[in-house]
GROMACS .gro file of C-alpha atoms in nm:
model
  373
    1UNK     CA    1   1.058   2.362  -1.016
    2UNK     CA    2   1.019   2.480  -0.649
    3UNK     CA    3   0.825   2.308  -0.424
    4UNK     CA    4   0.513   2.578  -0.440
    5UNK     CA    5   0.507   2.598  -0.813
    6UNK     CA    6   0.511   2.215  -0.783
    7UNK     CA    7   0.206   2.243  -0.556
    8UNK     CA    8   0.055   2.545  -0.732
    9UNK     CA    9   0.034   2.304  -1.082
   10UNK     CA   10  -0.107   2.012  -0.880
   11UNK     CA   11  -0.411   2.224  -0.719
   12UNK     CA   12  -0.467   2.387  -1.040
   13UNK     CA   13  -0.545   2.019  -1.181
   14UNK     CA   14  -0.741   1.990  -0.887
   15UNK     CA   15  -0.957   2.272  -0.932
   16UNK     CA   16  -1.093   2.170  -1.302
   17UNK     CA   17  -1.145   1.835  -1.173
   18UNK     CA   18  -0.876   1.616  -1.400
   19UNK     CA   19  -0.687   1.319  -1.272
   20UNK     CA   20  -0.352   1.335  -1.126
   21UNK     CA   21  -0.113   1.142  -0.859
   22UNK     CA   22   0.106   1.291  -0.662
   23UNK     CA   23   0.342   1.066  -0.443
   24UNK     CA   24   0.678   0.982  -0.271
   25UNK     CA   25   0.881   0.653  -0.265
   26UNK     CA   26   0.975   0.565   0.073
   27UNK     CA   27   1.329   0.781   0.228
   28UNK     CA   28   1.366   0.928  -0.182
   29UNK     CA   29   1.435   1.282  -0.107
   30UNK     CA   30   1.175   1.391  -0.476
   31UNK     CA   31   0.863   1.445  -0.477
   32UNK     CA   32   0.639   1.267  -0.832
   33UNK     CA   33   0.356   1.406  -1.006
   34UNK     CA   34   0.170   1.266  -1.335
   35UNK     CA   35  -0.126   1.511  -1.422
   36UNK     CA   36  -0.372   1.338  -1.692
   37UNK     CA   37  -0.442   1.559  -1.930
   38UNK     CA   38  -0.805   1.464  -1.955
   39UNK     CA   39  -1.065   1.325  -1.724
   40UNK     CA   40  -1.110   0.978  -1.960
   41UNK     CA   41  -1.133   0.701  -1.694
   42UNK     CA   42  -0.900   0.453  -1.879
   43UNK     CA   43  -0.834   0.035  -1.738
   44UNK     CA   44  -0.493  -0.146  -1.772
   45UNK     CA   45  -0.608  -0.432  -2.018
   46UNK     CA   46  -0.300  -0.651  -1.922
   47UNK     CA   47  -0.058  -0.448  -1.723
   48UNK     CA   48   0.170  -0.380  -2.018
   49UNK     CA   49   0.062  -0.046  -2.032
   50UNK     CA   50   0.336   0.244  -1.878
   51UNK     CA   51   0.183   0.511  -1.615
   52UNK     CA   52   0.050   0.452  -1.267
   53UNK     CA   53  -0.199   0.192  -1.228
   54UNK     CA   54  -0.455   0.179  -0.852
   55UNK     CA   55  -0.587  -0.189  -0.831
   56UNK     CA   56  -0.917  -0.257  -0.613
   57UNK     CA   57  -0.905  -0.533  -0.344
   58UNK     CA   58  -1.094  -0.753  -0.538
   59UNK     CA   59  -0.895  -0.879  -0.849
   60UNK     CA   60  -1.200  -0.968  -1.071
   61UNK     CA   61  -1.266  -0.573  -1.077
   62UNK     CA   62  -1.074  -0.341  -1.315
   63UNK     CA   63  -0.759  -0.130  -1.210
   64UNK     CA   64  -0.769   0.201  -1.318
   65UNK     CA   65  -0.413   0.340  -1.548
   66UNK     CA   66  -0.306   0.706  -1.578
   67UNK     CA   67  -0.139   0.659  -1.873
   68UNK     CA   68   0.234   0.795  -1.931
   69UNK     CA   69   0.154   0.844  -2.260
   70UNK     CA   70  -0.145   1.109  -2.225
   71UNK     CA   71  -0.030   1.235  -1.858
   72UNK     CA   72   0.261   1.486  -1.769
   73UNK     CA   73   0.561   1.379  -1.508
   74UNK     CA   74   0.734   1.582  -1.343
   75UNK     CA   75   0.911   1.573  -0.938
   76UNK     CA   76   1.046   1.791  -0.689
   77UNK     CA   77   1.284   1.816  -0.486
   78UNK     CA   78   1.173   1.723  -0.076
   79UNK     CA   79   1.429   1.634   0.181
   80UNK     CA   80   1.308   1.356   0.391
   81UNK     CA   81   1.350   1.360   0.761
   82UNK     CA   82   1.242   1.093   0.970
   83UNK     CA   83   0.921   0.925   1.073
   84UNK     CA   84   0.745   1.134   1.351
   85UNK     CA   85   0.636   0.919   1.622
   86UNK     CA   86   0.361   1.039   1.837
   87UNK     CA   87   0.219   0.906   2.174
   88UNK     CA   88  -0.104   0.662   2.114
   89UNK     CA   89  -0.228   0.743   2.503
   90UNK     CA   90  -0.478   1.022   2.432
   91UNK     CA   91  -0.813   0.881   2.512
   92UNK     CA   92  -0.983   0.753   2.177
   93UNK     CA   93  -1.380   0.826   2.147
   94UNK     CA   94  -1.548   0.476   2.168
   95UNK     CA   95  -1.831   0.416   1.898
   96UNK     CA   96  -1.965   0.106   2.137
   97UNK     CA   97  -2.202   0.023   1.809
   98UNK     CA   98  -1.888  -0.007   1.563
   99UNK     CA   99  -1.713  -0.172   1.845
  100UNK     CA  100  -1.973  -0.476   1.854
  101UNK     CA  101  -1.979  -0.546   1.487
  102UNK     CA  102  -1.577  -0.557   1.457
  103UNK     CA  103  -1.575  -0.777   1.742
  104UNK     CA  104  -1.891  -0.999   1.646
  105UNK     CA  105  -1.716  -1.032   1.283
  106UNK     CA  106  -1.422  -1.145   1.437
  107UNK     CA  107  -1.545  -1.378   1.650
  108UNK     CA  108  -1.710  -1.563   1.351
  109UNK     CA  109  -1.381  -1.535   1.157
  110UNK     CA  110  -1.252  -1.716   1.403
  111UNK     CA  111  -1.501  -1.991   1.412
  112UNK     CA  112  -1.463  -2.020   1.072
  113UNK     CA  113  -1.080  -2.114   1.122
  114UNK     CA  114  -1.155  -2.354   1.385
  115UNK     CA  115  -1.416  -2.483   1.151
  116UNK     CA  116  -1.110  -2.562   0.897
  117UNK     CA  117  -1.278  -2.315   0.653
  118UNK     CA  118  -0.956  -2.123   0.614
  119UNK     CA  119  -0.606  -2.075   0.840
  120UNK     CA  120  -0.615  -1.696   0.806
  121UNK     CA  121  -0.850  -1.434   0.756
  122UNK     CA  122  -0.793  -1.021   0.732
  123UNK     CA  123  -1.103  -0.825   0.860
  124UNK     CA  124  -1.125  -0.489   0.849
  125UNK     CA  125  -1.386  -0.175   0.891
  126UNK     CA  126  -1.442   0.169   0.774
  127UNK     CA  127  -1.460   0.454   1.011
  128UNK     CA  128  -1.572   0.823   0.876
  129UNK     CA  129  -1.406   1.137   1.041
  130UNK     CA  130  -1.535   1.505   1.011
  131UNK     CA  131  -1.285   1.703   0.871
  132UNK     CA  132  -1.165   2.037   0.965
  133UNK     CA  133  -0.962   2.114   0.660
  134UNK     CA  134  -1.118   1.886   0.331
  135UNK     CA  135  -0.805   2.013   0.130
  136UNK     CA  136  -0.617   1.705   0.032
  137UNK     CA  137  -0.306   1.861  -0.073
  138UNK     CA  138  -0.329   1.944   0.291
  139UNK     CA  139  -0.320   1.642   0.411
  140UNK     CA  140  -0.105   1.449   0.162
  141UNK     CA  141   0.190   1.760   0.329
  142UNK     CA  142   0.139   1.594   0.646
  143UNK     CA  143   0.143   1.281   0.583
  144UNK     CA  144   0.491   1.321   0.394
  145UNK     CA  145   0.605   1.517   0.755
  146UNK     CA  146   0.539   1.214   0.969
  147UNK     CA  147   0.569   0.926   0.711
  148UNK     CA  148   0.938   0.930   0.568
  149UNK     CA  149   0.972   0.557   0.544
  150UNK     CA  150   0.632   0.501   0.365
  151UNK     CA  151   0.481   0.536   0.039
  152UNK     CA  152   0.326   0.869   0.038
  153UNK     CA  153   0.050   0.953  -0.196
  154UNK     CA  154  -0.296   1.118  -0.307
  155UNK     CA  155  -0.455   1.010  -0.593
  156UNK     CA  156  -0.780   1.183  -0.760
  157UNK     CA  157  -0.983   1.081  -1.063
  158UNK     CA  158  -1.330   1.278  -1.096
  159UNK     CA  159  -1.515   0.964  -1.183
  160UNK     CA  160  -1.409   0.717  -0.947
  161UNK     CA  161  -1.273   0.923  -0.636
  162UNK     CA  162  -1.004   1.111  -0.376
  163UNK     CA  163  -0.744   0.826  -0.170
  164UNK     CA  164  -0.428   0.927   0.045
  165UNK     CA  165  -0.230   0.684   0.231
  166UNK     CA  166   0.119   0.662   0.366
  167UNK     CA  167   0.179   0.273   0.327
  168UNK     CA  168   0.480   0.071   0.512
  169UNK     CA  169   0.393  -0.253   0.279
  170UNK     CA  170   0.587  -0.302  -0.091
  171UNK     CA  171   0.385  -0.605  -0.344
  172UNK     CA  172   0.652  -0.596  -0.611
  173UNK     CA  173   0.951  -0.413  -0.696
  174UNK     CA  174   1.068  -0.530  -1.080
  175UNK     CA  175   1.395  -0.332  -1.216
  176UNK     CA  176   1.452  -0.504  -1.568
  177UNK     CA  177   1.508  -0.870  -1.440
  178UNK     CA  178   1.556  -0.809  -1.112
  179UNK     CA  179   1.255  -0.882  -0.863
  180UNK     CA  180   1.247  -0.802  -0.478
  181UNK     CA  181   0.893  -0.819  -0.261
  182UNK     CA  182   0.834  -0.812   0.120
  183UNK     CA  183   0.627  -1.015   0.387
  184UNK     CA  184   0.506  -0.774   0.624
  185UNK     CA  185   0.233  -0.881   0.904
  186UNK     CA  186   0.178  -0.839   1.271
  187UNK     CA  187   0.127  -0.522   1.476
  188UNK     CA  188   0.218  -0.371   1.759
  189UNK     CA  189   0.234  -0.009   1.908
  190UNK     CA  190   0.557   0.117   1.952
  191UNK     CA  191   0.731   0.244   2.271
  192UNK     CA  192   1.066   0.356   2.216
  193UNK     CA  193   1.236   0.026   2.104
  194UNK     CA  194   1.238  -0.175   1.826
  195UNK     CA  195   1.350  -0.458   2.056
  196UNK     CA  196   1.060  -0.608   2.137
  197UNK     CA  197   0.886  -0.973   2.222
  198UNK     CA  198   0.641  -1.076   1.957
  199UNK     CA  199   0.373  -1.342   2.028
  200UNK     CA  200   0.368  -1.663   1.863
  201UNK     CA  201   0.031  -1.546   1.702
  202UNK     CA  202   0.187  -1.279   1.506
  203UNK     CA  203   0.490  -1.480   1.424
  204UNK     CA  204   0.276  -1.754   1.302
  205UNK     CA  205   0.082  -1.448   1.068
  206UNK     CA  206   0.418  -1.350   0.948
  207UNK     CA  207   0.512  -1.683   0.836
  208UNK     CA  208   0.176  -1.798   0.681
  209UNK     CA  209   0.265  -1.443   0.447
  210UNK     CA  210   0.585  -1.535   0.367
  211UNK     CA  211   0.515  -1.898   0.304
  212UNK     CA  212   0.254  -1.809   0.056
  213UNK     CA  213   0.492  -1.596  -0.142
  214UNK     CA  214   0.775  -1.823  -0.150
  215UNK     CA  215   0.526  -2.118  -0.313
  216UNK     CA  216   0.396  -1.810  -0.519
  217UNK     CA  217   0.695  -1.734  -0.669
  218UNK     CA  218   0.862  -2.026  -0.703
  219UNK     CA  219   0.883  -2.134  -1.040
  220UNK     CA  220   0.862  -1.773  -1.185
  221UNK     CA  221   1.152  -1.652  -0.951
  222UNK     CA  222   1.562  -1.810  -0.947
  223UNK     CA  223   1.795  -1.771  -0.698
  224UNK     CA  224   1.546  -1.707  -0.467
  225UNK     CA  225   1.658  -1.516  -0.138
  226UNK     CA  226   1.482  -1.431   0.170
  227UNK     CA  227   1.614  -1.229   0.463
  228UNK     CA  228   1.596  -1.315   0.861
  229UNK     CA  229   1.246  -1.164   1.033
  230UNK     CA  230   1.304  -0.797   1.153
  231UNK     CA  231   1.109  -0.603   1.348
  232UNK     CA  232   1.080  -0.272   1.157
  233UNK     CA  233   0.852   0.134   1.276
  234UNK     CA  234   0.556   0.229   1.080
  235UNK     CA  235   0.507   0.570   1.229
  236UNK     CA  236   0.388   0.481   1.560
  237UNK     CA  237   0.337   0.093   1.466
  238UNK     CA  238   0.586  -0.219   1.469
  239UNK     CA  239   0.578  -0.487   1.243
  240UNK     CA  240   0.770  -0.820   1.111
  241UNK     CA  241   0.911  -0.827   0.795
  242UNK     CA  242   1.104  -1.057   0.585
  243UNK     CA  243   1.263  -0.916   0.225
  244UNK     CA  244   1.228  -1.179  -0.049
  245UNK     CA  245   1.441  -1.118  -0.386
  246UNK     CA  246   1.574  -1.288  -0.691
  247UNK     CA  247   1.592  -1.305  -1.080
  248UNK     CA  248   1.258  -1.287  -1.291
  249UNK     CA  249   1.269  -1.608  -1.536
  250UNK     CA  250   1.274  -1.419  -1.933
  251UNK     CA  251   0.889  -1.529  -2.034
  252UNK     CA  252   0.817  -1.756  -1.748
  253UNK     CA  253   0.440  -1.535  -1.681
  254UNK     CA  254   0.332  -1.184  -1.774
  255UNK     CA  255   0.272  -0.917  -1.540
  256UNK     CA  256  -0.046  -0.985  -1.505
  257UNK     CA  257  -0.027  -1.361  -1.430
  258UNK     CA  258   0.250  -1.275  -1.182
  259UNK     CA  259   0.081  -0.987  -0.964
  260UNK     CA  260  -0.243  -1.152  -0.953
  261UNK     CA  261  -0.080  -1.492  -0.809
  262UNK     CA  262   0.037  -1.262  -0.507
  263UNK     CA  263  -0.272  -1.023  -0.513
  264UNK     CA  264  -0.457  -1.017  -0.245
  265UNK     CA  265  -0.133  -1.166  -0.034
  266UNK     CA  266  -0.263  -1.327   0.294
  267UNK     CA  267  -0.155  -1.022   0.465
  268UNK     CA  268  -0.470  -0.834   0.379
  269UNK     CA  269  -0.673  -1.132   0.270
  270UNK     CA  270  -0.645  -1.465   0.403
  271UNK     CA  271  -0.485  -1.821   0.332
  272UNK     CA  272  -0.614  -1.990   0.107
  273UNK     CA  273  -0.655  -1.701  -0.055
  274UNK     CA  274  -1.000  -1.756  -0.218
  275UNK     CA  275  -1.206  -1.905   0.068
  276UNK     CA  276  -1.047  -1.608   0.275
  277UNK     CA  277  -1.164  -1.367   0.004
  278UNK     CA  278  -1.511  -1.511  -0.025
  279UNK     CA  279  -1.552  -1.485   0.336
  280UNK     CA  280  -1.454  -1.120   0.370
  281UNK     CA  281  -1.669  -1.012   0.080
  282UNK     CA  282  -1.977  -1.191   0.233
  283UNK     CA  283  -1.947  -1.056   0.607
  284UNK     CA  284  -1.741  -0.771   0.570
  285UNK     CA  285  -2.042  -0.491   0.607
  286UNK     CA  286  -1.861  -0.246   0.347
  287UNK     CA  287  -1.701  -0.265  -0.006
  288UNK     CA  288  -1.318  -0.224   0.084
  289UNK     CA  289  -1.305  -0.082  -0.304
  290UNK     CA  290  -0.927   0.021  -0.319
  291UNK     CA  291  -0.825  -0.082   0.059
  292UNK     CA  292  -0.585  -0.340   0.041
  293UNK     CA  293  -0.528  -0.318  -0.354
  294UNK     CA  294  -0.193  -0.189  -0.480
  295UNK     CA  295  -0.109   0.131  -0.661
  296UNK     CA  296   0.204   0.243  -0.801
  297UNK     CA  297   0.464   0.279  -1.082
  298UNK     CA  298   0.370   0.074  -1.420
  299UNK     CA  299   0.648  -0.027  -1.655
  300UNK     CA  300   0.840   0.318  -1.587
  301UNK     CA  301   1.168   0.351  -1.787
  302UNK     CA  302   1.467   0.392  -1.546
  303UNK     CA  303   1.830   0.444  -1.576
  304UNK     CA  304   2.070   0.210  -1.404
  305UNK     CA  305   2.410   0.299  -1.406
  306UNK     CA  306   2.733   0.150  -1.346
  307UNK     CA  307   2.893   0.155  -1.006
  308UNK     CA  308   3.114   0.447  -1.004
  309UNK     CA  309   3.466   0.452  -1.019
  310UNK     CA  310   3.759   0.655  -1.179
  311UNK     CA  311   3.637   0.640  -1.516
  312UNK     CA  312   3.334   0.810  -1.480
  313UNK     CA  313   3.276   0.903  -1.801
  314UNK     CA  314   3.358   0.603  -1.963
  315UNK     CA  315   3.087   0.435  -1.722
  316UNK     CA  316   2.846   0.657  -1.832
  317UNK     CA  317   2.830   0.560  -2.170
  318UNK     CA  318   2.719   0.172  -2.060
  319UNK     CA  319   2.466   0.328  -1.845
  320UNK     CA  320   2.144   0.111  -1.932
  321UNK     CA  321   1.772   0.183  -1.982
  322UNK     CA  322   1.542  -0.045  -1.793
  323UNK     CA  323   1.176  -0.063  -1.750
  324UNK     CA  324   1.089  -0.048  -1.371
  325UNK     CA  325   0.767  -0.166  -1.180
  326UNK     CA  326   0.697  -0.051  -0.790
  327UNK     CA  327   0.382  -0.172  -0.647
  328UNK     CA  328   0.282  -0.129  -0.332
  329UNK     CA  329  -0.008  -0.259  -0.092
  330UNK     CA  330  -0.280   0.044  -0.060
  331UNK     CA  331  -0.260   0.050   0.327
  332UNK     CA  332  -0.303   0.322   0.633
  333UNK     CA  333  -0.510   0.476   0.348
  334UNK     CA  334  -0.852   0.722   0.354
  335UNK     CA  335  -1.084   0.838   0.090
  336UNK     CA  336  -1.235   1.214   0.142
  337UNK     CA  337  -1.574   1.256   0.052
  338UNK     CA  338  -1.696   1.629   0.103
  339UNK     CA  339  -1.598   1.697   0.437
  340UNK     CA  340  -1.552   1.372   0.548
  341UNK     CA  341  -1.272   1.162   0.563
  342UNK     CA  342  -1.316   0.753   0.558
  343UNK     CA  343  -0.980   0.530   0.688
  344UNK     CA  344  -0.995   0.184   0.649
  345UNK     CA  345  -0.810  -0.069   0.876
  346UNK     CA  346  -0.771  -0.413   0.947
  347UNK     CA  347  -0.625  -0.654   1.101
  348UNK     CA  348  -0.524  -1.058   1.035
  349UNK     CA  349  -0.723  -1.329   1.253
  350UNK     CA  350  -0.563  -1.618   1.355
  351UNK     CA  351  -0.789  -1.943   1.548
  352UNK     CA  352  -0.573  -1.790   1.826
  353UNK     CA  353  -0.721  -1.420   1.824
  354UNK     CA  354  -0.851  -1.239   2.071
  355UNK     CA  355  -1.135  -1.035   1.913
  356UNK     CA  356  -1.101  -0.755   2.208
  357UNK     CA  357  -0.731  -0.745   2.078
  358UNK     CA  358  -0.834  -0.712   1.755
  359UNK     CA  359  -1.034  -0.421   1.764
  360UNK     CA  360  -0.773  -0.211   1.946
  361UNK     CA  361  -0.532  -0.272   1.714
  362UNK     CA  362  -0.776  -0.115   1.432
  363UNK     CA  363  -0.805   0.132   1.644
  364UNK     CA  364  -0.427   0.218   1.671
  365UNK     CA  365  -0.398   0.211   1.313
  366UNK     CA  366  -0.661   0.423   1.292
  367UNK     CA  367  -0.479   0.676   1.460
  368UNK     CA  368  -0.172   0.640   1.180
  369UNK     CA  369  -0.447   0.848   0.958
  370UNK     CA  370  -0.614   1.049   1.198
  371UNK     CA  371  -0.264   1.196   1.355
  372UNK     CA  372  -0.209   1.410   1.012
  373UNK     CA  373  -0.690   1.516   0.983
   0.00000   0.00000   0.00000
């Protein structure tokens, strides 16, 4: 299938309003489609289900499946070039009355942290931009132009909405046994280097992440592994992240048990998780809905092969079928509404935030999204 008729089925979905996602794995060079085949708005009951499942921020709500079963997969081909990095310097419109309520909400986050309420505390806002071109297979081609290392997708269901993203952060990879998840927090813009000094507020944000994971995980996970702090490009953003892996325990905790110990992760929630999460839903002046929930590959069988070597064919036949899991953390994302476009960004609050800081680094992420509108 060439890339247009891939396109060409996709909008034709589109036009008579039935679901479909349409998305790319970070530096695969293939582009994924699953096209429901009719507009039934179905739940995961307990994540055993195969298809592609979009969880809401708030894990007491239900996630919505596209199931496998009544959908059609298919993928083509996309050669993936490298992140396109663009200069943050152009002057930014200031909306002085959004401005005041970021900074007023973190300000009381804060106080809430010295008050011992919580360590940790994500805070985010909405911001709605007019949009020149409303087509989202538009703008899901741009984003997979400037987002090669990200999780590219756009996601439509006639009864609950249109979301896009291009997300840098992984919740869980499972391949049969095998588990692997990341810790990814702090932000800063980048300038040309990935060799950079990192304060000892986003270090400490990093490690509250990664610390939460590791006690997470640890009696569901053996031979736990994590990987040394690295400073890794989001487009035109830097952040720290650590790579976590190991060996799922046969029965230890279901799917379900296991994604909703991690989800919300203190890197778009808080720590402890709840009182971060009760906080944010009270003074928060939106519903996030799918903003910081997960999306992604449910249960997928996949075929992992032997290494190869001179017996090729002889490896082929020990080839194994696996089922295969890749979540990932629904960040950098927008929903379109009619002709408007609404991103969603955050950013974690430490007692040591500044909340001037804060808001400009909403800001640049803001500019991720608005980069490809």
């Amino acid at each position: 299938m060439t890339l247009n008729e891939f396109f060409n089925r996709i909008e034709s979905q589109y036009n008579v309003e039935l679901p479909f996602v349409v998305y790319r794995k970070p530096k695969e060079n293939s582009i994924n489609a699953l096209l429901q085949k009719t507009d039934d708005l179905i739940f995961t009951q307990d994540f055993t289900e195969k298809g592609f499942v979009f969880s809401p921020f708030d894990n007491t709500e239900k996630s919505v499946l596209m199931p496998l079963e009544f959908s059609e997969k298919f993928k083509t081909a996309h050669t993936v070039l490298s992140d396109i990095v663009t200069s943050n310097n152009e002057p930014e419109t200031q909306n002085n009355s959004e401005k005041e309520i970021h900074v007023n909400l973190v300000k009381s986050g804060v106080e809430a942290i010295k008050n011992n309420e919580f360590k940790k505390v994500v805070l985010s806002r909405s911001e709605t931009v007019l949009l020149s071109d409303n087509n989202p297979l538009s703008i899901f081609k741009n984003l997979l132009e400037h987002y090669a290392s990200a999780f590219v997708y756009c996601w439509y269901h006639p009864k609950v909405g249109l979301w896009l993203g291009a997300t840098p952060e992984t919740l869980v990879k499972i391949e049969g046994q095998r588990f692997s998840i990341m810790a990814l927090a702090g932000t800063q813009n980048y300038k040309g280097s990935l060799d950079v000094t990192w304060q000892n507020k986003e270090l400490q944000e990093q490690q509250y992440v990664t610390d939460f994971i590791l006690d997470s995980i640890k009696d569901t996970i053996d031979n736990i592994k994590t990987s040394t702090v690295e400073t890794v490009k989001a487009g035109n953003l830097l952040h720290l992240k650590t790579k976590i892996w190991g060996v799922l325990r046969p029965n230890a905790i279901s799917l379900k048990d296991l994604l909703y110990s991690l989800h919300p992760t203190p890197a778009v929630c808080g720590l402890p998780k709840l009182d971060a999460k009760q906080f944010i839903l009270k003074n928060e002046s939106y519903n996030r809905e799918f903003y910081t929930g997960f999306l992604g590959e449910l249960n997928l069988d996949i075929i992992l092969a032997p290494r190869s070597g001179k017996r090729n064919i002889e490896n082929r036949a020990y080839a194994t079928t696996k089922k295969s899991t890749q979540l990932y953390v629904n960040l950098r994302c927008m929903q379109l509404k009619e002709n408007n476009a609404i991103i969603y960004v955050g950013g974690g609050i430490t007692e040591s935030s500044c909340p001037e800081s804060e808001w400009e680094e909403t800001v640049s992420k803001s500019l991720v999204i608005k980069k490809v509108l």
